[in-house]
XYZ file of C-alpha atoms in Angstrom:
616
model
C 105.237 -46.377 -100.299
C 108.621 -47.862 -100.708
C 109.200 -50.762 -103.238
C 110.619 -54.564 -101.177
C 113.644 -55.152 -102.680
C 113.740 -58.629 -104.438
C 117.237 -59.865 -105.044
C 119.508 -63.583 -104.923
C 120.044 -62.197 -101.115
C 116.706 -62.978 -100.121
C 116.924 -66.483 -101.670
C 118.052 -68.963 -99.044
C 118.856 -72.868 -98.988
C 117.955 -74.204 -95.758
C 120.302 -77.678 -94.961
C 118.090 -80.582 -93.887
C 118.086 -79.889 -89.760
C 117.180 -76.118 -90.427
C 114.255 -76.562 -92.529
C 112.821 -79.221 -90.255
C 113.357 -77.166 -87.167
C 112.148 -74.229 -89.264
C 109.127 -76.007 -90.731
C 108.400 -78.739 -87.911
C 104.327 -78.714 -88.214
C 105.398 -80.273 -92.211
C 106.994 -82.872 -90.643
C 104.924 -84.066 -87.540
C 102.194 -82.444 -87.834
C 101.385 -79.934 -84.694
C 103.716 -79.135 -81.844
C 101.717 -78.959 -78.165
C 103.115 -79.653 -75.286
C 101.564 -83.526 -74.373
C 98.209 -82.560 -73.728
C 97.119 -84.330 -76.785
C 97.645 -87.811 -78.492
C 98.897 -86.421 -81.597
C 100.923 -83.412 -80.207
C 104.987 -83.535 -81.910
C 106.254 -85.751 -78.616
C 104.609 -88.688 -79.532
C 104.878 -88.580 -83.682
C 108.836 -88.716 -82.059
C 108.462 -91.237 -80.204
C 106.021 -92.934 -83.227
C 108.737 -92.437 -85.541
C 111.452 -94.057 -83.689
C 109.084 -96.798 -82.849
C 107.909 -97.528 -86.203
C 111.486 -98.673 -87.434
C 111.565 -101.169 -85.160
C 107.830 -102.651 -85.662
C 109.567 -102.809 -89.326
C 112.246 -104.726 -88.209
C 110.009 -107.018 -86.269
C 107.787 -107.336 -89.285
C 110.931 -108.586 -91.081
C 111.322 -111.584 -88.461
C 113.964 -109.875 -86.790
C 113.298 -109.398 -83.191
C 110.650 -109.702 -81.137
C 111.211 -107.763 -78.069
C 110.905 -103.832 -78.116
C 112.016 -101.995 -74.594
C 110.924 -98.201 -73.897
C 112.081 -95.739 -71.225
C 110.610 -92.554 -70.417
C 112.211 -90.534 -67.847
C 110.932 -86.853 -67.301
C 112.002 -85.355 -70.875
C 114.574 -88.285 -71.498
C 113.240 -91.130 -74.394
C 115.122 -94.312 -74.543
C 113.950 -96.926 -77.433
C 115.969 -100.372 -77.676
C 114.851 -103.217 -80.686
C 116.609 -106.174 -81.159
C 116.274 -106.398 -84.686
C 119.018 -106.512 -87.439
C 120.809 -103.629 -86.582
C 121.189 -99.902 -88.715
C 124.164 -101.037 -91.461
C 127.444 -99.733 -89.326
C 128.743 -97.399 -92.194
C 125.363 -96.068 -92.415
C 124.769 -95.306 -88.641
C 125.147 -91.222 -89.506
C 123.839 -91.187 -92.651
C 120.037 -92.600 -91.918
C 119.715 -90.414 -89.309
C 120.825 -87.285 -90.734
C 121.081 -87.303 -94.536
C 117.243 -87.012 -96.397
C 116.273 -89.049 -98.405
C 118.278 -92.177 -97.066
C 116.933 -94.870 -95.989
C 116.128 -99.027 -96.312
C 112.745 -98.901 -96.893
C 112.920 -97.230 -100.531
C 114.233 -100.551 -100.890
C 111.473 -103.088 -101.548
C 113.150 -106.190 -101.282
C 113.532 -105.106 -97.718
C 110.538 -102.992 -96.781
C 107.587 -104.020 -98.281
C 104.958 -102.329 -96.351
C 106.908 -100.212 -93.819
C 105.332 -98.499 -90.906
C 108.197 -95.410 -90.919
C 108.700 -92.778 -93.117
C 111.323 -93.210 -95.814
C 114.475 -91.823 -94.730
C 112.523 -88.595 -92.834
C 111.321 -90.072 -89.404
C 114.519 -90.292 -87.393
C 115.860 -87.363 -89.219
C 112.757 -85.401 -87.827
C 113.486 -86.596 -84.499
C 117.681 -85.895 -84.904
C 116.879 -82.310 -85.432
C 114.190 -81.663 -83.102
C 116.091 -82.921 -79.933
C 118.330 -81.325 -78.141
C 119.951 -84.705 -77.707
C 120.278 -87.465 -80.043
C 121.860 -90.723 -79.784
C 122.048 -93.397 -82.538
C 124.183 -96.854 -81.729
C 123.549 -100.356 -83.409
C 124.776 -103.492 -83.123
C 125.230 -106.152 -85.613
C 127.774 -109.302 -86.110
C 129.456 -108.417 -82.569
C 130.448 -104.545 -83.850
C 129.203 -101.780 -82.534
C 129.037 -98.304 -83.593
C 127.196 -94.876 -81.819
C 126.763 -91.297 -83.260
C 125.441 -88.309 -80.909
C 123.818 -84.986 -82.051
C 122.423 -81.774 -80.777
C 119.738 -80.143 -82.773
C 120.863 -82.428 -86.349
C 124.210 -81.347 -85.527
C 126.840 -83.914 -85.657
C 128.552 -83.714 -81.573
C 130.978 -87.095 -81.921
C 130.530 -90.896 -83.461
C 132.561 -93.758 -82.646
C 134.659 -96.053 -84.606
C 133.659 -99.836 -85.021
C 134.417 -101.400 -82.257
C 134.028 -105.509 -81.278
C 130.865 -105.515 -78.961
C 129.055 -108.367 -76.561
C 125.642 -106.735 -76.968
C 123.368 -108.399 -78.269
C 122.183 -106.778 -82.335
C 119.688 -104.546 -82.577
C 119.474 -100.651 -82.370
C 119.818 -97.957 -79.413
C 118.208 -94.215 -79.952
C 118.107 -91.992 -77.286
C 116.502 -88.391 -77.515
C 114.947 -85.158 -75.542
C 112.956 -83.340 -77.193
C 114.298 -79.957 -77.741
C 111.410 -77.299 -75.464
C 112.983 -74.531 -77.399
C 110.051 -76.085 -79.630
C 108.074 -78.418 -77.661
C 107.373 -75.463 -74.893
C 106.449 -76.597 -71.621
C 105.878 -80.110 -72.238
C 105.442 -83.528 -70.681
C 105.203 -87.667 -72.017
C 102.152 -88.723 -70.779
C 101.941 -92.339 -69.910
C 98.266 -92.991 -71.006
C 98.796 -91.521 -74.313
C 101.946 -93.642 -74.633
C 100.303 -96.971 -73.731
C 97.342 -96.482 -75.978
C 100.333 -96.251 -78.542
C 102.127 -99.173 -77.688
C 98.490 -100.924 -77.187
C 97.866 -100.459 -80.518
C 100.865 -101.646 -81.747
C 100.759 -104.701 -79.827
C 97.317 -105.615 -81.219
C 98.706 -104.972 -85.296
C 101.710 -106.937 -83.969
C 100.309 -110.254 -82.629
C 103.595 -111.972 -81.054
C 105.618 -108.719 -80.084
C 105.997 -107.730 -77.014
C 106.907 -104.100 -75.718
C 108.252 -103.087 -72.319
C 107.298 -99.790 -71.072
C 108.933 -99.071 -67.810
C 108.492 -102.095 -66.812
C 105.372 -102.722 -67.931
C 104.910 -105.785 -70.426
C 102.375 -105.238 -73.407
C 101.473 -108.078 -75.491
C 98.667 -109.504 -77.792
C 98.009 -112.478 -79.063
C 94.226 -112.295 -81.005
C 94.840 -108.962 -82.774
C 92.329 -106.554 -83.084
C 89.876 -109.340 -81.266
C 91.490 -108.285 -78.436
C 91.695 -103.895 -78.811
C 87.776 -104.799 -78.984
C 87.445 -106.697 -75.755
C 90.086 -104.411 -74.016
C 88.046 -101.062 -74.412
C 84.573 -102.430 -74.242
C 83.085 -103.849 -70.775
C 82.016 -107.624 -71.805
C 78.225 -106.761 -70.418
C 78.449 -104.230 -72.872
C 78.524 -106.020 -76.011
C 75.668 -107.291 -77.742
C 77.010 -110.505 -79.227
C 80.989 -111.641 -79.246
C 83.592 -109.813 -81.404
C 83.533 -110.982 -85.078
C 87.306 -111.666 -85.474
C 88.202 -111.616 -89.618
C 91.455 -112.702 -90.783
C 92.867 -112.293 -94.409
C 96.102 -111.768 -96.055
C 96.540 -107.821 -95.926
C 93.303 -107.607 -93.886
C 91.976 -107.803 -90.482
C 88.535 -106.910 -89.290
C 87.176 -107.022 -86.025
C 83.356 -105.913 -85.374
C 80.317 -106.231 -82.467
C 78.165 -103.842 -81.476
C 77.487 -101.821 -78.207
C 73.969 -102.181 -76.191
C 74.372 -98.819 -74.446
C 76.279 -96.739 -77.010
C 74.825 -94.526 -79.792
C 77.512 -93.594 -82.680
C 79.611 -95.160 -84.351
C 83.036 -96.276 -83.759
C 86.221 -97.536 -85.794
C 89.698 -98.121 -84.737
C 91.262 -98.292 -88.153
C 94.982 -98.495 -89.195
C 97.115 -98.918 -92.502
C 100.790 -100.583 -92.207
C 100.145 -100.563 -88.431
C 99.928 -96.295 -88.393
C 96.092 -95.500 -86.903
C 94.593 -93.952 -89.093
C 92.277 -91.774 -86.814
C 90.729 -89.612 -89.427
C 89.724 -92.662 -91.604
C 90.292 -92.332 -95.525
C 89.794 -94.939 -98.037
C 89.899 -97.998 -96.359
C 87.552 -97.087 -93.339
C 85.365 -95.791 -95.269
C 85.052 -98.340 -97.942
C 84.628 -100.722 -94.570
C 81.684 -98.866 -93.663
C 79.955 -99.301 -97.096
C 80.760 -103.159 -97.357
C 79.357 -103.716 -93.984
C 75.950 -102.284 -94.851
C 75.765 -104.048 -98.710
C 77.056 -107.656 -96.779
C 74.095 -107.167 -94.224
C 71.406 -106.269 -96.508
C 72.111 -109.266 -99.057
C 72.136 -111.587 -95.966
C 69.141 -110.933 -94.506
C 67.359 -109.886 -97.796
C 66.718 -106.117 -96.367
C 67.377 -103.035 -97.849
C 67.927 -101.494 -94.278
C 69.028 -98.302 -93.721
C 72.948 -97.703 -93.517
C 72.560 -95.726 -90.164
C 70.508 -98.432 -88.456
C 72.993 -101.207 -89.288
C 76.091 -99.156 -87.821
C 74.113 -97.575 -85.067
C 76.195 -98.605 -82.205
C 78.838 -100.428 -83.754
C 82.238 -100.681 -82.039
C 84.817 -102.364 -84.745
C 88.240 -101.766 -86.287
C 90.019 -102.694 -89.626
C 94.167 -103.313 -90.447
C 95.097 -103.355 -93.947
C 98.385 -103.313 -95.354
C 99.054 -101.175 -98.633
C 102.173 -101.279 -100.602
C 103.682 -97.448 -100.541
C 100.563 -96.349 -98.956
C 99.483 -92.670 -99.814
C 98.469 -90.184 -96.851
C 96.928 -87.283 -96.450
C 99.400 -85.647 -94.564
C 102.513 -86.102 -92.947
C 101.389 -87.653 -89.670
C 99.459 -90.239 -91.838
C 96.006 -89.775 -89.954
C 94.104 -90.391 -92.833
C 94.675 -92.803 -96.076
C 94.619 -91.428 -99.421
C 95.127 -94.397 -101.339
C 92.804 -96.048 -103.776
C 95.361 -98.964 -104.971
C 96.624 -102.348 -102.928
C 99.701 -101.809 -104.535
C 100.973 -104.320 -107.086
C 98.814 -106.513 -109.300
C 96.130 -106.049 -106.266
C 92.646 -104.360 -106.938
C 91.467 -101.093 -105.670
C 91.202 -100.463 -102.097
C 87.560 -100.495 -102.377
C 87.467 -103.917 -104.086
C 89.646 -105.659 -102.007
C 87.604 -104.823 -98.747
C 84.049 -105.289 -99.773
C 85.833 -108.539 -101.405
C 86.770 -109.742 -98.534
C 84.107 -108.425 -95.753
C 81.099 -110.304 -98.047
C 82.712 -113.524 -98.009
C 83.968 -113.579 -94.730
C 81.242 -111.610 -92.816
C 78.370 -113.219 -94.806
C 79.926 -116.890 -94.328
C 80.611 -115.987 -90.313
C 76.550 -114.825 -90.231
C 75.894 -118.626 -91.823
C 77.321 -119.849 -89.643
C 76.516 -117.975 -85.859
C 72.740 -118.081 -86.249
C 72.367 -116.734 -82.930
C 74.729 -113.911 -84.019
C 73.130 -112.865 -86.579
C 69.311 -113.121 -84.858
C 71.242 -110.643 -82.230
C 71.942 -108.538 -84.734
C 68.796 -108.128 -86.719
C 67.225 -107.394 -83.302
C 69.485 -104.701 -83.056
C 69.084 -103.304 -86.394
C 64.893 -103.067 -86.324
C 65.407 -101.310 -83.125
C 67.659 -98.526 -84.138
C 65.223 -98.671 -87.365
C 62.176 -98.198 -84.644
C 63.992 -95.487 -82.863
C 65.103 -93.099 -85.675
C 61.319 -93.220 -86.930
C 60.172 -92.248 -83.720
C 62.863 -89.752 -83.588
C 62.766 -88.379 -87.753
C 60.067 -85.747 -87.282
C 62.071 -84.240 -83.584
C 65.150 -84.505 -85.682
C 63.605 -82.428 -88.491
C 62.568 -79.865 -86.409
C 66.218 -79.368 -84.745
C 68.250 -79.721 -87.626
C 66.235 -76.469 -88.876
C 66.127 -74.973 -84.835
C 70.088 -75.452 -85.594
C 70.208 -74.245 -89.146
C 68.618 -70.939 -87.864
C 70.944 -70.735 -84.750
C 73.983 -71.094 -86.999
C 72.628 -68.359 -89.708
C 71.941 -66.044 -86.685
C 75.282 -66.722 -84.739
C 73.509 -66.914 -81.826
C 75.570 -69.839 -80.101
C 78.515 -70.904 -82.497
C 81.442 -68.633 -83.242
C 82.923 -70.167 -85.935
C 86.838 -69.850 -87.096
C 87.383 -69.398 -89.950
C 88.503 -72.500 -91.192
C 84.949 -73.632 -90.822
C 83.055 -70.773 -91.860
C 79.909 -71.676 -93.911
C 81.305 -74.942 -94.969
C 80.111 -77.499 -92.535
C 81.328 -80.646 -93.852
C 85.471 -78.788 -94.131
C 87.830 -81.615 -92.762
C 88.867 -81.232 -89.514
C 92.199 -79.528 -89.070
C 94.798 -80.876 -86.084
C 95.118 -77.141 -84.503
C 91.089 -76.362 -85.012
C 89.651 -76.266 -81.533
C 86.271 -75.573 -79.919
C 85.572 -74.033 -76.885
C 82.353 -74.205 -74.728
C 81.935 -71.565 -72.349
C 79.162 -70.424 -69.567
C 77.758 -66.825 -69.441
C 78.378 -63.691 -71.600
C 81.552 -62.241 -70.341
C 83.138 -65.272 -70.683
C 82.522 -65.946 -74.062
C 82.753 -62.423 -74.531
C 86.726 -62.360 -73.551
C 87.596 -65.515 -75.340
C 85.767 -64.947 -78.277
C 87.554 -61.348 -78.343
C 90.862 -63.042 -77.443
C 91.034 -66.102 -79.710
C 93.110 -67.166 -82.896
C 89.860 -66.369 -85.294
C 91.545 -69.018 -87.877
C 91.467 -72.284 -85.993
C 89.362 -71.229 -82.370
C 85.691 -71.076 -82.706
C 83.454 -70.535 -79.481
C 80.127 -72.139 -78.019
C 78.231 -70.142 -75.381
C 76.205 -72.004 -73.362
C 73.266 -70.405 -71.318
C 73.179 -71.623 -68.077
C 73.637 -75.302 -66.847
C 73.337 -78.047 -69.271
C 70.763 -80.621 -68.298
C 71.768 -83.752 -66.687
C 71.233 -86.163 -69.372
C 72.799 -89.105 -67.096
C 69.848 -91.944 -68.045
C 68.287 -90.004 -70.617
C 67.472 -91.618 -74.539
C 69.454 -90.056 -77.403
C 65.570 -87.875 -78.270
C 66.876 -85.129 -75.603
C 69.558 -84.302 -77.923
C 67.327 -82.844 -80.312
C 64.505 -81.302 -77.690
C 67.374 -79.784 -75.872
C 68.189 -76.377 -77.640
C 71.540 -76.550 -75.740
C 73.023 -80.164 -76.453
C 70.767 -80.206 -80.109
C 73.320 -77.354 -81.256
C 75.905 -78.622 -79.530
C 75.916 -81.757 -81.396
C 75.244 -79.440 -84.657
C 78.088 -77.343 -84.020
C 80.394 -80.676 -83.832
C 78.892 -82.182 -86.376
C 78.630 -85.653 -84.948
C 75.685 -87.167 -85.263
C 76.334 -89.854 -87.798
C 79.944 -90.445 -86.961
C 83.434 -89.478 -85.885
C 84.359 -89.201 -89.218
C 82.756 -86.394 -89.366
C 83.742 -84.350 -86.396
C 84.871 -80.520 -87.116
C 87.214 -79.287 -84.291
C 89.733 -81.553 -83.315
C 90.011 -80.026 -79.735
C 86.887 -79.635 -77.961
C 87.742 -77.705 -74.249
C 85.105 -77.053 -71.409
C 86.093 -73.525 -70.310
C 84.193 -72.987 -67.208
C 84.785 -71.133 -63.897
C 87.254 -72.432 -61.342
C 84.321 -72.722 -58.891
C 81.927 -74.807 -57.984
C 79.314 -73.860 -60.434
C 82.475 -74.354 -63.032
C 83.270 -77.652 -61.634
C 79.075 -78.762 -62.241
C 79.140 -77.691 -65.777
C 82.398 -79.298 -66.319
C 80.779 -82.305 -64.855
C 77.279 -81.946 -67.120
C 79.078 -81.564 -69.955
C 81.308 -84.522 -69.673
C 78.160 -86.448 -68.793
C 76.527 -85.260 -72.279
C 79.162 -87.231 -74.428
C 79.726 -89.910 -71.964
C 76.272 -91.056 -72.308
C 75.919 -90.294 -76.319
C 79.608 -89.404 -77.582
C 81.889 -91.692 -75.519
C 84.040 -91.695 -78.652
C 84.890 -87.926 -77.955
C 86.636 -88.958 -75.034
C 88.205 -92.075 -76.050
C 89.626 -90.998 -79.333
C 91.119 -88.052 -76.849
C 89.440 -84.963 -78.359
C 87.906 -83.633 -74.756
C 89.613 -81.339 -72.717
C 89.119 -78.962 -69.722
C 90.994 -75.206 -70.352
C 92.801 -74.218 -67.285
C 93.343 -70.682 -66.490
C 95.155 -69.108 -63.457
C 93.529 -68.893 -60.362
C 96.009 -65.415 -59.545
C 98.035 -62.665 -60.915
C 100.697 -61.683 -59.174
C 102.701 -58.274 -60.318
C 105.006 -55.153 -59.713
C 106.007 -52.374 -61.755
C 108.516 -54.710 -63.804
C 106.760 -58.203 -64.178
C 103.559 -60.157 -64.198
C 103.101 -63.971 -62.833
C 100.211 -65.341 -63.833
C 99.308 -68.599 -60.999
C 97.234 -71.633 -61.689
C 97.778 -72.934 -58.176
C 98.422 -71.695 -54.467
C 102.033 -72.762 -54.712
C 102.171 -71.001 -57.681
C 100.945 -67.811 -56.176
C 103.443 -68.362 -53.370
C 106.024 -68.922 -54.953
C 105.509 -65.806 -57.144
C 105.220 -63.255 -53.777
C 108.796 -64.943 -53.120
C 110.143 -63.827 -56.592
C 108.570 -60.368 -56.757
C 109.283 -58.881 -53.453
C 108.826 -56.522 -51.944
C 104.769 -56.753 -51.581
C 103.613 -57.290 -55.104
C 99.668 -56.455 -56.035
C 98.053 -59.883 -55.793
C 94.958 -60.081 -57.945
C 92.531 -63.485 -57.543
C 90.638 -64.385 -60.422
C 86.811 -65.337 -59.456
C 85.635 -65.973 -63.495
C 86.639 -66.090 -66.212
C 84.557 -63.142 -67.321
C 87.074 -60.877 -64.944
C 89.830 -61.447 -66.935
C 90.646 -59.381 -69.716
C 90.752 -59.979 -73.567
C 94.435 -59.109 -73.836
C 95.091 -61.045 -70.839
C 93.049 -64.485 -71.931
C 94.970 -64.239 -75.385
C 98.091 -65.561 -73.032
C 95.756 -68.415 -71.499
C 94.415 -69.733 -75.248
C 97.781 -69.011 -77.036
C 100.982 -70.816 -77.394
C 101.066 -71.071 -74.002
C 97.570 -72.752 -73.523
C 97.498 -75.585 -70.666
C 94.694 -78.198 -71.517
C 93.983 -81.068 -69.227
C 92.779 -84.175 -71.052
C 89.597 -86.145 -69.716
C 90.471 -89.425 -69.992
C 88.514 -92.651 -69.129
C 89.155 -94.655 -66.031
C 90.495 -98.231 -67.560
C 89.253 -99.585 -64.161
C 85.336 -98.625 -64.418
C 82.658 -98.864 -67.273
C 81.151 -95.837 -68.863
C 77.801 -96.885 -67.183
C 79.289 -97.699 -63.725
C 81.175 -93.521 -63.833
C 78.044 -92.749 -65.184
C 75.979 -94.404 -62.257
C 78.671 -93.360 -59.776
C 78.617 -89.605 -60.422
C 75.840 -88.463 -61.646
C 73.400 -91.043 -60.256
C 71.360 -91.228 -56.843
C 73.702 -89.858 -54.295
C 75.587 -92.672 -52.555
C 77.168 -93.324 -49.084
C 80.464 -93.797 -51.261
C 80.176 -91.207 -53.689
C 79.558 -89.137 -50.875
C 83.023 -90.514 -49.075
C 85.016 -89.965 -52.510
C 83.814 -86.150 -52.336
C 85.013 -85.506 -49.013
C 88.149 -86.966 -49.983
C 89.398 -85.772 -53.021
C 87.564 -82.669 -53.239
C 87.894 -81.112 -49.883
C 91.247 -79.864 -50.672
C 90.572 -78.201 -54.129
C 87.227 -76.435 -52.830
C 89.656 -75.104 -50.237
C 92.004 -74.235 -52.602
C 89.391 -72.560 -55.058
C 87.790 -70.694 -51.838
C 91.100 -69.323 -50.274
């Protein structure tokens, strides 16, 4: 065997714009295509976005306008404007920046001096102007490079900064902005924001009781058991109530206004002060999991150079306020005892509501403890047998790993299925569930069928959910079922499942159904693979003349090295999402309930078309 050669010619320097687009993933975390909340489109659009919450932090500006057009991002602040002599240099020299300057940036939302130098060099078009003191200045790039900048020039405009971009798809491969992903953003940063107000496409967003208000926006009012706690503090906002029809556990936290949507330090230093405030109220040593069962709250604190656990700042690392301040720790349970404990003094009826609530879920789980013995082993066994789970190998025989941004989790129907994607899958980060059969319908159903059902009792052990979120092992969960009817049922059973005990699955965005193509199309020289009848007829037009036309019936009839194209870079996902308009209870009722004269109407109307489609 031949010795590598190992000399100064295979030592490179990579300039700023080639090691980003080289090594994007270090920078904003996983690419995607817009399927997901935290796919590369949106950390650009985050990172852009976050130096102008800064400058409206500051005191300077209070309007923020957004426009998204196809592939084209347009983000306009009026704050103080980028420095005019600078307008190249913070967008294209590292390690430049205001906010290592802490007479300016205190607690900054943006990265310092790497956001808009991520986004420079990951678009295929960049453009940078600013206004301040009646001058204006602009600089435009492709790719980080440097295309033309202006002189100073006298302007009318009023101050504040311009950045245009589109993504480059030589990285971001196939992709789209989704608007509910975008408004969730802008939501959020509304609510951490109280008094700012951001236009997307014409669409106002604006808050004016904080976190109070993300609370009663994603919660129907019936739905809460007693009104949101609101908490104020300097560096600290809490907001907390609990859900009558919900099961886990759920927080909305952030840290300098970035949500934090794997936790850290701060959520979960929330979660222990809750439980010691409660018991030293009411005198109780209650169990932790029976005072959070069902709780719906969030938390904002701000941290001075705050300390992540990656780049895309999903979870805090931090132990330290910063400064002369205490410990993270300190400073929460600090502040949730006296203000939680005085607010419980003083709501009597609150707190009565919440007792209740407390010696129920303490009622339940001992009526539950000996059926939830009995399927944690069922589920032990299962997982030393492989019989359902698949595992990748990020997970293997380490169920508590922290859940990686590209692990993902399919759940699949039937041998052959699970057979081809479990022989076609990235064995690193793709791990496979195989279902037998149809999943009950657990629409109405108490939380004990979880553990008496072998299916949705490993289920919930392969995720790893039980307690809470936190704790959730793939970050992509996708329903890969057959484009049928039957697929379209389990689909529908399976969404059901974590509606009714894991709503948080779907509103944290972490469900998804796989699409695969309904047709192949192919000559001796190419292959089209269809996911639609256009598709398909459009395909017959390219490949003429009279190309073999294959139709895919199941997933099961498609090979291993053909699924490795339908799970691979080139994967389409299609997010569920919630309908803002209904309550979980009233899809709940609506779909999976007693069969209706106008559940029966919305069949005939919206799926006539795609049975057709699926049955051509």
């Amino acid at each position: 065997m031949s010795e590598t050669k190992y000399t100064e010619d295979n030592i490179r320097s990579l300039d700023w714009k080639e090691h980003i687009r080289m090594r994007p993933g270090m920078y904003i975390g996983k690419l995607g295509d817009g399927s997901s909340p935290d796919d590369g489109i949106y950390i650009l659009l985050k990172e852009v976005l976050d130096n102008c919450i800064d400058e409206f932090v500051m005191g300077a500006g209070k309007t923020i306008e957004i426009r998204i057009k196809d592939r084209e991002v347009r983000v306009r602040d009026y704050g103080r404007g980028i420095p005019l002599g600078k307008v190249v240099d913070v967008v294209s020299k590292m390690n430049t920046g205001g906010k290592y300057d802490s007479r300016a940036f205190k607690k900054s939302v943006g990265l310092n001096g790497v956001g808009t130098k991520a986004v420079n060099a990951l678009s295929t078009f960049f453009r940078v102007e600013s206004v301040r003191e009646n001058q204006t200045k602009f600089a435009e790039f492709s790719q980080g490079e440097l295309q033309q900048e202006s002189d100073v020039e006298d302007s009318s405009k009023r101050k504040g900064t311009k950045v245009v971009f589109i993504p480059d798809e030589a990285i971001f491969k196939n992709y789209k902005y989704r608007s509910e992903y975008v408004e969730k953003m802008l939501r959020n940063y509304v609510y951490l924001n109280p008094g700012l107000t951001i236009d997307f496409n014409g669409e106002k967003f604006f808050s004016e009781n904080g976190l109070k208000d993300l609370l009663e926006d994603n919660m129907a009012q019936e739905d809460m058991l007693y009104p949101v706690v609101h908490l104020r503090g300097d560096d600290i906002e809490v907001a907390i109530t609990h859900s009558k029809t919900q099961y886990s556990e759920e927080y909305h936290s952030f840290v300098n206004g970035q949500n934090t949507t794997q936790g850290g330090t701060h959520q979960a230093a929330f979660r222990e002060s809750l439980v010691k405030t409660v018991r030293e109220f009411y005198g109780k040593n209650y169990e932790a999991s029976d005072i959070r069962k069902s709780i719906v709250s969030a938390i904002s604190i701000k941290v001075m150079e705050p300390v992540f656990e990656s780049q895309t700042k999903t979870k805090l690392g931090s132990t330290d306020m910063g400064g002369n301040l205490p410990t993270v720790r300190t400073f929460i349970n600090d502040f949730v005892k006296t203000h939680l404990d005085n607010y419980l003094h003083k709501n009597a009826e609150v707190a009565e509501q919440l007792q209740r609530k407390i010696l129920t879920a303490e009622r339940e789980r001992k009526e539950l403890s000996g059926i939830r013995k009995l399927a944690k082993d069922r589920a032990k066994k299962a997982s030393l047998h492989n019989k359902k789970l698949r595992d990748c190998r990020i997970h293997l025989g380490d169920t508590k790993k922290e859940r990686n941004l590209e692990s993902t989790l399919f759940i699949t129907e039937g041998d052959s299925a699970s057979g081809s994607i479990t022989k076609s899958r990235d064995v690193n980060t793709q791990a496979v569930f195989s279902l037998k059969g149809k999943p009950l319908n657990s629409y109405g159903l108490s939380k004990k069928i979880v553990y008496e059902n072998e299916e949705f009792n490993l289920l919930q052990a392969a995720l790893n959910i039980e307690e809470s979120m936190e704790d959730l092992r793939y970050n992509n969960i996708v329903i890969a079922t057959d484009a049928d009817v039957d697929g379209m049922h389990i689909r529908l059973l399976l969404i059901t499942f974590f509606l009714q005990f894991f709503p948080e699955v779907i509103k944290e965005g972490h469900l998804y159904i796989l699409q695969t193509p309904l047709f192949r199309v192919r000559n001796k020289k190419e292959t089209i693979y269809c996911y639609s009848e256009q598709e398909r007829v459009d395909a017959i037009e390219k490949l003429k003349p009279k190309p073999e036309i294959t139709r895919f019936k199941g997933l099961g009839e498609i090979s291993p090295n053909e699924f490795v194209h339908f799970i691979g870079e080139d994967i389409r996902l299609d997010p569920v999402m919630l309908d803002k308009q209904m309550s979980i209870e009233e899809m709940l009722s609506f779909y999976m309930g007693k069969n209706t004269p106008d559940r029966q109407k919305f069949i005939i109307n919206n799926l006539k078309v795609e049975l057709d489609a699926i049955e051509s």
